[in-house]
Amino acid sequence: MTQIRFALAQIDTCVGDLDANADKIMRYVHLAAKGRAQVVVFPEMTLTGYPIEDLALRRTFRQAAWDKANWLATELAADGLGDLYVAVGTVGTDHASDKPKNRMVVLHDGVVWAGYDKHFLPNYGVFDEFRIFTAGERSVVLDIDGVRVGVAICEDIWQDGGPVAELAGRGIDVLMTMNGSPYEEGKTHVRYDLAVRRADEVHAPVIYVNQVGGQDDLVFDGGSFVVDADGTLLARAPMFMEHLGFFDFDADAERQGAGEIAPELDPDEEVYTACVLGLKDYMAKNRFKGVCLGLSGGIDSALVAAMAADACGGEHVQGISMPSMYSSDGSKDDAADLAANLGAKYDVQPIEPLFVSYQKQLDLEGVAAENLQARIRGVIVMAYSNAKGLLALATGNKSELACGYSTIYGDAVGGYAPIKDLLKTRVWELSRWRNKAAAAGVGIGGLGIVGNERSGAGTPLPGGVMIPVNSIEKAPSAELRPGQKDSDSLPEYALLDQVLAAYIEHAHGRADLLADGFDAKTVDTVMRLVDRAEWKRRQYPLGPKVTALAFGRDRRLPITNAFRE
């Protein structure tokens, strides 16, 4: 009877940090060996981090990665682990063309086996691999103790035909895939359905190992899993955390035995945790110890501050209240209450004296005077960032970013924007969810955060509320003039977000939007605002992608664009 234990090593790596990535691979192989695994599978491009973008074009980087793979093989053998089969993703070189390849290598008996090169190179959305890599041209079957293991890399299983179709005709016993599939809301079920189709195609179980962690504007959610030949879910790793899981394959069994199956997350928790992990990893991998941001008392800055506290601990969050002559007492109180709830540092920097000084020289009116207030606040936030070595957070949401409802070099300043891919209505939903989680003492998925404790402080909150209820319920306003409300300049968010979702994420034009049932005035207003704001979006900080289409690499429209519908 032939049995093989596979270890699914779902780990978080950093692009370019070959030494740290190799050390983590070593640690997980040792753990897998203690768990009696014979095969250890890591995510796509584990050794180099992913995506490496134009680093792949640098010959010296490719050579360093290859040297590190050889070092790994040698060290594993020296540690008595040479009999394991360790599948690692890295960058290779096509010797005929001297161009890079997205490669899986197998470390065994102290050497790097000739690997498998990714066949299908994604060239859509956030992916641009066709420009960087040379595609592989053959399928590969590994014979591991008499078990025929077909291998594939990420996009290879998303496309009909190609290596999976070839493997279906080669009588494989297991399909083993390594993946770097970024998170987006609702994608987990899409992956599972895809794996079920491929399992049926090859008549064998499918092992799907996915990367976890944040890399610039991408968040990888992990969620590695195994499905049987009939589509039965056999194992599933938790989302948003590193994990080592096991799958025992029995070549003589008609059906494979089930292992650990992590529960699914609440949809709001999923999105919230993705944003937190994106910020947490961006800070860690770029060596930021803390953050600073303006606290206005509004819902956007409140949600960003809560995410920051969950990412790095409330004591590492520097909130700055910057009231003007138009700021309400309620907003100032809400900002102070939020900082207290989070255990954050809190300073008050009134901007009126600075505004008066500017006005003595500039004498601005209307929108220019309103924007001046926002830009003074931006200067203060960046001053804190420079002086204290903190990561400045921009607090704008996707609705504002879409419509250009922000001040460039004002509230748009910062190094990272945690909610830039959340529509305003989603901001409210996640804020309510975070308060419910705090009240219930529910942990935040994968991050080990207890819901009813201050991040880093451990003191229970009164009633479990993190975000002041007034910040959630009051009418949104930038408070740049007396009585100002967002609805003075924009359609109500409940309507606006529906139009934005159709126009941006589904690429509906004017005729489509009218057919969707939206009125012509609203459609024309929203399209005009979105089309005119492209230049602002290009200058906005990066932030985590959590929807199917985020501003940035997903959506590339010209700034100079005279087309109007």
Coordinates of C-alpha atoms in Angstrom, one line a residue:
M1 CA 0.0 0.0 0.0
T2 CA 1.4 3.4 -1.1
Q3 CA 0.8 6.4 1.2
I4 CA 2.4 9.8 1.0
R5 CA 2.0 12.6 3.4
F6 CA 2.0 16.1 1.8
A7 CA 2.7 19.2 3.9
L8 CA 1.1 22.4 2.7
A9 CA 3.3 25.3 3.8
Q10 CA 1.2 28.5 3.6
I11 CA 3.8 31.2 4.4
D12 CA 4.3 34.9 4.2
T13 CA 7.5 36.0 2.3
C14 CA 9.0 39.3 1.4
V15 CA 10.0 40.2 -2.2
G16 CA 13.7 40.3 -2.6
D17 CA 14.6 39.1 0.9
L18 CA 16.2 35.8 -0.2
D19 CA 17.9 35.1 3.1
A20 CA 14.8 35.6 5.3
N21 CA 12.7 33.7 2.9
A22 CA 15.1 30.8 2.8
D23 CA 15.4 30.7 6.5
K24 CA 11.6 30.5 6.8
I25 CA 11.5 27.7 4.2
M26 CA 14.0 25.8 6.3
R27 CA 12.0 26.3 9.5
Y28 CA 8.8 25.0 7.8
V29 CA 10.5 22.0 6.3
H30 CA 11.8 21.0 9.7
L31 CA 8.3 21.4 11.1
A32 CA 6.9 19.3 8.2
A33 CA 9.5 16.6 8.9
K34 CA 8.4 16.5 12.5
G35 CA 4.9 16.0 11.2
R36 CA 6.2 12.9 9.2
A37 CA 5.7 14.6 5.8
Q38 CA 7.4 13.2 2.7
V39 CA 6.6 16.1 0.4
V40 CA 6.5 19.8 1.3
V41 CA 4.8 22.3 -1.0
F42 CA 5.3 26.0 -0.8
P43 CA 3.5 28.8 -2.6
E44 CA 4.4 30.4 -6.0
M45 CA 7.8 32.1 -6.0
T46 CA 8.3 31.5 -2.3
L47 CA 12.0 32.0 -2.4
T48 CA 12.0 35.3 -4.1
G49 CA 8.7 36.7 -2.8
Y50 CA 5.8 37.5 -5.2
P51 CA 5.3 39.4 -7.4
I52 CA 8.8 40.4 -8.2
E53 CA 7.9 42.5 -11.2
D54 CA 11.0 43.9 -12.9
L55 CA 13.4 42.4 -10.4
A56 CA 13.0 39.3 -12.6
L57 CA 14.8 41.2 -15.4
R58 CA 17.9 41.7 -13.3
R59 CA 20.4 39.0 -14.0
T60 CA 22.2 39.4 -10.7
F61 CA 18.9 38.8 -8.8
R62 CA 18.2 35.7 -10.7
Q63 CA 21.7 34.4 -10.0
A64 CA 21.3 35.2 -6.3
A65 CA 18.0 33.4 -6.2
W66 CA 19.5 30.3 -7.9
D67 CA 22.4 30.3 -5.5
K68 CA 20.1 30.5 -2.6
A69 CA 18.0 27.5 -3.9
N70 CA 21.3 25.5 -4.1
W71 CA 22.2 26.5 -0.6
L72 CA 18.7 25.4 0.6
A73 CA 19.1 22.0 -1.0
T74 CA 22.6 21.6 0.6
E75 CA 21.5 22.7 4.0
L76 CA 18.4 20.5 4.0
A77 CA 20.6 17.5 3.2
A78 CA 23.1 18.5 5.9
D79 CA 20.2 18.6 8.4
G80 CA 19.2 15.1 7.5
L81 CA 16.2 16.1 5.5
G82 CA 17.5 15.3 2.0
D83 CA 15.0 12.5 1.6
L84 CA 12.1 14.9 1.6
Y85 CA 10.8 16.3 -1.7
V86 CA 10.5 20.1 -1.2
A87 CA 8.7 22.0 -3.9
V88 CA 9.7 25.7 -3.9
G89 CA 8.7 28.6 -6.2
T90 CA 11.5 30.8 -7.5
V91 CA 12.7 32.7 -10.6
G92 CA 14.7 30.7 -13.2
T93 CA 16.4 31.6 -16.4
D94 CA 15.7 30.3 -19.9
H95 CA 19.2 29.4 -21.1
A96 CA 18.3 29.8 -24.8
S97 CA 17.0 33.3 -24.4
D98 CA 18.6 34.4 -21.1
K99 CA 15.1 35.5 -20.0
P100 CA 13.4 34.9 -16.7
K101 CA 10.9 32.1 -16.0
N102 CA 8.4 31.6 -13.2
R103 CA 9.7 28.3 -11.9
M104 CA 8.9 25.5 -9.5
V105 CA 12.0 23.5 -8.3
V106 CA 12.2 20.4 -6.2
L107 CA 14.9 20.1 -3.6
H108 CA 15.9 16.5 -2.9
D109 CA 19.0 14.6 -1.9
G110 CA 21.0 17.9 -1.6
V111 CA 20.4 19.0 -5.2
V112 CA 17.9 21.2 -7.1
W113 CA 16.0 19.1 -9.5
A114 CA 15.3 20.5 -12.9
G115 CA 11.9 22.2 -12.3
Y116 CA 8.7 23.1 -14.0
D117 CA 8.1 26.5 -15.6
K118 CA 4.7 28.2 -15.5
H119 CA 3.0 27.7 -18.8
F120 CA 0.2 30.3 -18.8
L121 CA 1.4 33.9 -17.9
P122 CA -1.4 36.1 -16.6
N123 CA -1.7 39.4 -18.4
Y124 CA -4.8 41.1 -16.9
G125 CA -5.8 43.0 -13.8
V126 CA -2.8 43.3 -11.5
F127 CA -0.8 40.8 -13.5
D128 CA 1.8 41.7 -16.1
E129 CA 3.8 38.5 -16.3
F130 CA 3.7 38.2 -20.1
R131 CA 6.0 41.2 -20.3
I132 CA 8.4 39.7 -17.7
F133 CA 8.6 36.0 -18.0
T134 CA 9.1 33.4 -20.8
A135 CA 6.4 30.7 -20.7
G136 CA 7.1 27.0 -20.1
E137 CA 6.3 24.5 -22.8
R138 CA 5.8 21.1 -21.1
S139 CA 3.9 19.4 -18.4
V140 CA 5.8 17.7 -15.6
V141 CA 5.0 14.5 -13.6
L142 CA 7.1 13.7 -10.6
D143 CA 7.4 10.1 -9.5
I144 CA 7.5 10.2 -5.7
D145 CA 7.8 6.7 -4.2
G146 CA 5.6 5.3 -7.0
V147 CA 3.0 8.0 -6.8
R148 CA 2.6 10.1 -10.0
V149 CA 2.3 13.8 -9.0
G150 CA 1.4 16.3 -11.7
V151 CA 2.5 19.9 -11.0
A152 CA 1.2 23.3 -12.0
I153 CA 1.7 26.9 -11.1
C154 CA -1.3 29.1 -10.4
E155 CA -2.6 30.4 -13.7
D156 CA -2.0 27.0 -15.3
I157 CA -5.1 25.7 -13.6
W158 CA -7.2 28.7 -14.5
Q159 CA -7.0 28.1 -18.2
D160 CA -8.6 25.3 -20.1
G161 CA -6.1 23.2 -22.1
G162 CA -2.4 23.4 -21.6
P163 CA -0.5 21.5 -18.9
V164 CA -3.6 20.3 -16.9
A165 CA -5.2 18.9 -20.0
E166 CA -1.9 17.1 -20.8
L167 CA -1.7 15.8 -17.3
A168 CA -5.2 14.4 -17.6
G169 CA -3.9 12.0 -20.2
R170 CA -0.9 10.9 -18.3
G171 CA -2.6 9.0 -15.5
I172 CA -1.5 11.2 -12.5
D173 CA -2.5 10.3 -9.0
V174 CA -2.3 13.8 -7.5
L175 CA -2.3 17.3 -9.0
M176 CA -0.1 19.6 -6.9
T177 CA -0.3 23.4 -7.5
M178 CA 1.5 26.3 -6.0
N179 CA -0.2 29.6 -6.1
G180 CA 0.2 33.4 -5.6
S181 CA -3.5 34.3 -5.9
P182 CA -4.3 37.7 -4.5
Y183 CA -7.3 38.3 -2.3
E184 CA -10.5 39.8 -3.5
E185 CA -14.0 39.6 -2.0
G186 CA -15.8 36.4 -3.0
K187 CA -12.8 34.8 -4.7
T188 CA -12.4 31.9 -2.3
H189 CA -15.5 30.1 -3.7
V190 CA -14.3 30.7 -7.2
R191 CA -10.9 29.0 -6.5
Y192 CA -12.7 26.1 -4.9
D193 CA -15.1 25.6 -7.8
L194 CA -12.1 25.8 -10.2
A195 CA -10.2 23.1 -8.2
V196 CA -13.3 20.9 -8.3
R197 CA -13.4 21.1 -12.1
R198 CA -9.7 20.3 -12.4
A199 CA -10.0 17.4 -10.0
D200 CA -12.7 16.0 -12.2
E201 CA -10.6 16.6 -15.3
V202 CA -7.5 14.7 -14.0
H203 CA -9.5 12.2 -12.0
A204 CA -7.3 12.8 -9.0
P205 CA -7.1 15.0 -5.8
V206 CA -5.9 18.6 -6.2
I207 CA -3.6 20.2 -3.7
Y208 CA -3.9 24.0 -3.8
V209 CA -1.2 25.9 -1.8
N210 CA -1.6 29.7 -1.7
Q211 CA 0.6 32.5 -0.5
V212 CA -0.4 34.6 2.5
G213 CA 0.6 38.2 3.4
G214 CA 0.7 41.7 2.1
Q215 CA 2.9 42.9 -0.8
D216 CA 2.5 46.6 -1.7
D217 CA -1.1 46.9 -2.8
L218 CA -1.8 43.2 -2.9
V219 CA -3.0 41.0 -0.1
F220 CA -2.7 37.2 -0.3
D221 CA -5.2 35.4 1.9
G222 CA -3.8 31.8 2.0
G223 CA -6.8 29.6 2.4
S224 CA -4.9 26.6 1.0
F225 CA -7.0 23.5 0.5
V226 CA -7.3 20.0 -0.9
V227 CA -10.2 18.5 -2.8
D228 CA -10.7 14.9 -3.6
A229 CA -11.2 13.5 -7.2
D230 CA -15.0 13.8 -6.7
G231 CA -14.7 17.4 -5.4
T232 CA -15.1 16.7 -1.7
L233 CA -13.2 19.2 0.4
L234 CA -10.6 17.3 2.4
A235 CA -8.6 20.0 4.1
R236 CA -8.6 23.8 4.3
A237 CA -6.1 26.2 6.0
P238 CA -7.2 29.4 7.8
M239 CA -7.2 32.6 5.9
F240 CA -4.7 35.5 6.5
M241 CA -2.2 33.6 8.6
E242 CA 0.7 31.3 8.1
H243 CA -0.1 27.7 8.5
L244 CA 1.3 24.2 8.0
G245 CA -1.3 21.6 7.0
F246 CA -1.1 18.0 6.0
F247 CA -2.8 15.7 3.5
D248 CA -2.4 11.9 3.6
F249 CA -2.7 10.4 0.2
D250 CA -3.5 6.7 -0.1
A251 CA -3.0 5.4 -3.6
D252 CA -5.2 2.3 -2.8
A253 CA -8.1 4.2 -1.3
E254 CA -11.2 4.9 -3.4
R255 CA -11.8 8.1 -1.4
Q256 CA -9.2 10.0 0.5
G257 CA -9.5 10.8 4.2
A258 CA -10.4 14.3 5.4
G259 CA -8.1 16.4 7.6
E260 CA -8.3 19.8 9.3
I261 CA -10.9 22.1 7.7
A262 CA -10.8 25.7 9.0
P263 CA -14.1 27.4 9.2
E264 CA -15.1 30.1 6.7
L265 CA -14.9 33.7 7.8
D266 CA -17.8 36.2 8.0
P267 CA -17.7 38.3 4.7
D268 CA -17.2 41.5 6.7
E269 CA -14.4 40.0 8.8
E270 CA -12.8 38.7 5.6
V271 CA -12.5 42.2 4.0
Y272 CA -11.6 43.9 7.3
T273 CA -8.8 41.4 8.0
A274 CA -7.5 41.8 4.5
C275 CA -7.1 45.5 5.0
V276 CA -5.5 45.1 8.3
L277 CA -3.0 42.4 7.1
G278 CA -2.1 44.6 4.1
L279 CA -1.2 47.5 6.4
K280 CA 0.5 45.2 8.9
D281 CA 2.8 43.7 6.4
Y282 CA 3.5 46.9 4.6
M283 CA 4.7 48.3 7.9
A284 CA 6.7 45.3 8.8
K285 CA 8.4 44.8 5.5
N286 CA 9.2 48.5 5.2
R287 CA 10.3 48.7 8.8
F288 CA 7.7 51.1 10.1
K289 CA 7.0 50.8 13.9
G290 CA 4.0 53.1 14.0
V291 CA 1.6 55.2 12.1
C292 CA 0.1 58.8 12.2
L293 CA -3.1 60.1 10.8
G294 CA -5.6 62.9 11.2
L295 CA -8.6 62.1 13.4
S296 CA -11.5 64.2 12.3
G297 CA -14.3 62.5 14.2
G298 CA -15.6 61.2 10.9
I299 CA -16.2 57.6 10.0
D300 CA -13.3 57.2 7.5
S301 CA -10.5 58.2 9.8
A302 CA -12.2 56.2 12.6
L303 CA -12.1 53.0 10.6
V304 CA -8.6 53.6 9.5
A305 CA -7.5 54.2 13.1
A306 CA -9.2 51.0 14.2
M307 CA -7.5 49.0 11.5
A308 CA -4.1 50.6 12.4
A309 CA -4.6 49.7 16.0
D310 CA -5.4 46.1 15.0
A311 CA -2.3 46.1 12.7
C312 CA 0.3 47.4 15.1
G313 CA -1.2 48.0 18.5
G314 CA -3.0 51.2 19.7
E315 CA 0.1 52.5 21.5
H316 CA 1.8 52.7 18.1
V317 CA -1.0 54.9 16.6
Q318 CA -0.5 58.6 16.7
G319 CA -3.8 60.4 16.2
I320 CA -3.9 64.1 15.4
S321 CA -7.0 66.2 15.8
M322 CA -6.7 69.3 13.7
P323 CA -9.9 71.4 14.4
S324 CA -10.7 74.5 12.4
M325 CA -13.2 77.2 13.1
Y326 CA -15.8 75.0 11.4
S327 CA -15.2 71.8 13.3
S328 CA -18.1 70.9 15.5
D329 CA -17.7 70.1 19.2
G330 CA -19.2 66.7 18.5
S331 CA -16.6 65.8 16.0
K332 CA -13.8 66.8 18.3
D333 CA -15.3 64.7 21.1
D334 CA -15.7 61.7 18.8
A335 CA -12.0 61.9 17.8
A336 CA -10.9 62.1 21.4
D337 CA -13.2 59.2 22.3
L338 CA -11.9 57.0 19.5
A339 CA -8.3 57.6 20.5
A340 CA -9.1 56.7 24.1
N341 CA -10.9 53.5 23.0
L342 CA -7.9 52.4 20.9
G343 CA -5.3 53.3 23.5
A344 CA -3.8 55.6 20.8
K345 CA -1.6 58.6 21.3
Y346 CA -3.6 61.8 20.7
D347 CA -2.6 65.4 20.0
V348 CA -4.6 68.4 19.2
Q349 CA -3.2 70.8 16.7
P350 CA -5.7 73.7 15.9
I351 CA -5.3 74.9 12.3
E352 CA -7.1 78.3 12.6
P353 CA -3.9 80.3 13.5
L354 CA -2.1 78.8 10.5
F355 CA -5.1 79.4 8.3
V356 CA -5.3 83.1 9.3
S357 CA -1.6 83.5 8.6
Y358 CA -2.0 82.0 5.1
Q359 CA -5.0 84.2 4.4
K360 CA -3.2 87.4 5.3
Q361 CA -1.0 86.7 2.4
L362 CA -3.2 84.8 0.0
D363 CA -6.8 86.0 0.7
L364 CA -8.4 82.9 -0.8
E365 CA -12.1 82.4 -1.2
G366 CA -14.5 79.5 -2.0
V367 CA -13.0 76.1 -2.8
A368 CA -9.5 77.5 -2.7
A369 CA -10.0 78.5 1.0
E370 CA -11.5 75.1 1.8
N371 CA -8.6 73.3 0.2
L372 CA -6.2 75.4 2.1
Q373 CA -7.5 74.0 5.3
A374 CA -7.0 70.4 4.1
R375 CA -3.5 71.2 2.9
I376 CA -2.5 72.7 6.3
R377 CA -3.7 69.5 7.8
G378 CA -1.6 67.5 5.3
V379 CA 1.5 69.5 6.2
I380 CA 0.9 68.7 9.9
V381 CA 0.4 65.0 9.3
M382 CA 3.6 64.8 7.2
A383 CA 5.5 66.8 9.8
Y384 CA 4.6 64.2 12.4
S385 CA 5.6 61.4 9.9
N386 CA 9.0 63.0 9.2
A387 CA 9.8 64.0 12.8
K388 CA 8.7 60.7 14.4
G389 CA 9.5 58.2 11.7
L390 CA 5.8 57.2 11.4
L391 CA 3.9 55.9 8.4
A392 CA 1.4 58.5 7.4
L393 CA -2.0 57.1 6.6
A394 CA -4.4 58.6 4.1
T395 CA -8.0 58.0 5.1
G396 CA -10.0 58.4 1.8
N397 CA -12.4 55.8 0.6
K398 CA -13.1 54.5 -2.9
S399 CA -16.2 56.6 -3.4
E400 CA -14.3 59.8 -2.7
L401 CA -11.3 58.6 -4.7
A402 CA -13.6 57.8 -7.6
C403 CA -15.2 61.3 -7.6
G404 CA -12.1 63.3 -6.8
Y405 CA -13.7 64.3 -3.6
S406 CA -10.4 64.9 -1.8
T407 CA -7.7 67.6 -1.7
I408 CA -4.5 66.7 -3.5
Y409 CA -1.6 67.4 -1.1
G410 CA -4.1 67.7 1.7
D411 CA -6.2 64.8 3.0
A412 CA -4.7 62.8 0.1
V413 CA -1.1 62.8 1.6
G414 CA 0.4 59.7 3.1
G415 CA 2.3 56.6 2.4
Y416 CA -0.5 54.0 2.6
A417 CA -4.3 54.2 2.3
P418 CA -6.0 51.3 4.1
I419 CA -9.5 51.9 2.9
K420 CA -8.9 53.2 -0.7
D421 CA -10.7 50.2 -2.2
L422 CA -13.8 50.4 0.1
L423 CA -16.8 52.2 -1.1
K424 CA -18.4 54.5 1.5
T425 CA -21.3 52.2 2.2
R426 CA -18.8 49.4 2.8
V427 CA -16.9 51.7 5.3
W428 CA -20.1 51.9 7.4
E429 CA -20.7 48.2 7.2
L430 CA -17.2 47.3 8.3
S431 CA -17.3 49.8 11.1
R432 CA -20.5 48.3 12.5
W433 CA -19.0 44.9 12.1
R434 CA -15.9 45.9 14.0
N435 CA -17.9 47.2 16.9
K436 CA -20.0 44.0 17.0
A437 CA -16.8 41.9 17.1
A438 CA -15.5 44.1 19.9
A439 CA -18.7 43.7 21.9
A440 CA -18.7 40.0 21.4
G441 CA -15.0 39.4 22.1
V442 CA -14.6 37.8 18.7
G443 CA -11.0 37.5 17.4
I444 CA -10.1 39.1 14.0
G445 CA -9.5 36.4 11.5
G446 CA -6.0 35.0 11.5
L447 CA -4.4 38.0 13.3
G448 CA -4.9 36.9 16.9
I449 CA -6.7 40.1 17.8
V450 CA -9.2 39.8 20.6
G451 CA -12.3 41.9 19.7
N452 CA -13.1 43.4 23.1
E453 CA -9.6 44.5 24.0
R454 CA -7.6 47.5 23.0
S455 CA -4.9 46.4 20.6
G456 CA -1.7 46.3 22.5
A457 CA -3.3 47.5 25.7
G458 CA -5.4 44.6 26.8
T459 CA -8.0 46.8 28.7
P460 CA -11.7 45.9 28.0
L461 CA -13.6 48.7 26.3
P462 CA -16.8 50.2 27.8
G463 CA -19.6 48.2 26.1
G464 CA -17.1 46.7 23.7
V465 CA -17.4 49.7 21.3
M466 CA -14.3 50.7 19.4
I467 CA -15.6 53.3 17.0
P468 CA -17.9 56.0 18.5
V469 CA -21.5 55.4 17.3
N470 CA -21.9 59.0 16.5
S471 CA -19.1 58.7 13.9
I472 CA -21.1 56.0 12.2
E473 CA -24.5 57.6 12.3
K474 CA -23.9 61.3 11.7
A475 CA -24.2 62.8 8.2
P476 CA -20.7 62.8 6.6
S477 CA -19.0 66.1 6.2
A478 CA -15.6 67.5 5.5
E479 CA -16.5 70.5 7.8
L480 CA -14.6 73.0 5.6
R481 CA -17.4 75.6 5.7
P482 CA -20.5 76.2 7.9
G483 CA -23.2 73.5 7.5
Q484 CA -21.3 71.6 4.8
K485 CA -22.3 68.0 4.0
D486 CA -20.9 65.5 1.4
S487 CA -24.4 65.4 -0.2
D488 CA -23.9 69.1 -1.2
S489 CA -21.4 67.9 -3.8
L490 CA -22.2 64.2 -4.3
P491 CA -25.3 62.1 -4.7
E492 CA -26.3 60.3 -1.6
Y493 CA -23.8 57.5 -1.0
A494 CA -26.4 54.7 -1.1
L495 CA -27.1 55.7 -4.7
L496 CA -23.6 56.9 -5.6
D497 CA -22.0 53.6 -4.7
Q498 CA -24.4 51.7 -6.9
V499 CA -23.5 53.8 -9.9
L500 CA -19.8 53.6 -9.1
A501 CA -19.8 49.9 -8.9
A502 CA -21.5 49.6 -12.3
Y503 CA -19.4 52.3 -14.0
I504 CA -16.0 51.3 -12.6
E505 CA -16.1 47.6 -11.7
H506 CA -18.4 46.5 -14.5
A507 CA -17.3 49.0 -17.1
H508 CA -20.9 50.1 -17.9
G509 CA -21.1 53.1 -20.2
R510 CA -23.8 55.8 -20.1
A511 CA -26.3 53.8 -22.1
D512 CA -25.7 50.7 -19.9
L513 CA -26.1 52.8 -16.7
L514 CA -29.4 54.2 -18.0
A515 CA -30.5 50.7 -18.9
D516 CA -29.6 49.7 -15.3
G517 CA -32.3 52.1 -14.1
F518 CA -30.2 55.1 -13.0
D519 CA -31.5 58.5 -13.8
A520 CA -29.7 60.6 -16.4
K521 CA -28.8 63.5 -14.1
T522 CA -27.1 61.2 -11.6
V523 CA -25.4 59.2 -14.3
D524 CA -24.0 62.3 -16.0
T525 CA -22.8 63.8 -12.7
V526 CA -21.0 60.6 -11.6
M527 CA -19.4 60.0 -14.9
R528 CA -18.2 63.6 -15.1
L529 CA -16.7 63.5 -11.6
V530 CA -15.0 60.1 -12.2
D531 CA -13.5 61.0 -15.6
R532 CA -12.1 64.3 -14.4
A533 CA -10.4 62.8 -11.3
E534 CA -8.0 60.4 -13.0
W535 CA -5.0 62.7 -12.4
K536 CA -5.7 62.7 -8.6
R537 CA -6.0 59.0 -8.4
R538 CA -2.6 58.6 -10.0
Q539 CA -1.1 60.5 -7.1
Y540 CA -2.9 58.8 -4.3
P541 CA -1.0 56.5 -2.0
L542 CA -1.2 52.7 -2.5
G543 CA -3.6 50.6 -0.4
P544 CA -4.8 47.1 -0.3
K545 CA -6.9 45.7 -3.1
V546 CA -10.0 43.9 -1.8
T547 CA -12.4 44.2 -4.7
A548 CA -12.4 42.7 -8.2
L549 CA -11.3 46.1 -9.6
A550 CA -9.2 48.5 -7.5
F551 CA -7.8 51.8 -8.6
G552 CA -4.2 51.3 -9.7
R553 CA -2.9 48.4 -11.8
D554 CA -6.4 47.0 -12.2
R555 CA -7.7 50.1 -14.1
R556 CA -5.4 52.0 -16.5
L557 CA -7.1 54.9 -18.1
P558 CA -5.3 57.9 -19.7
I559 CA -5.3 61.1 -17.7
T560 CA -5.5 63.2 -20.9
N561 CA -8.8 61.8 -22.3
A562 CA -11.3 63.8 -24.3
F563 CA -13.8 61.0 -24.8
R564 CA -17.2 61.8 -23.2
E565 CA -20.4 59.9 -23.5

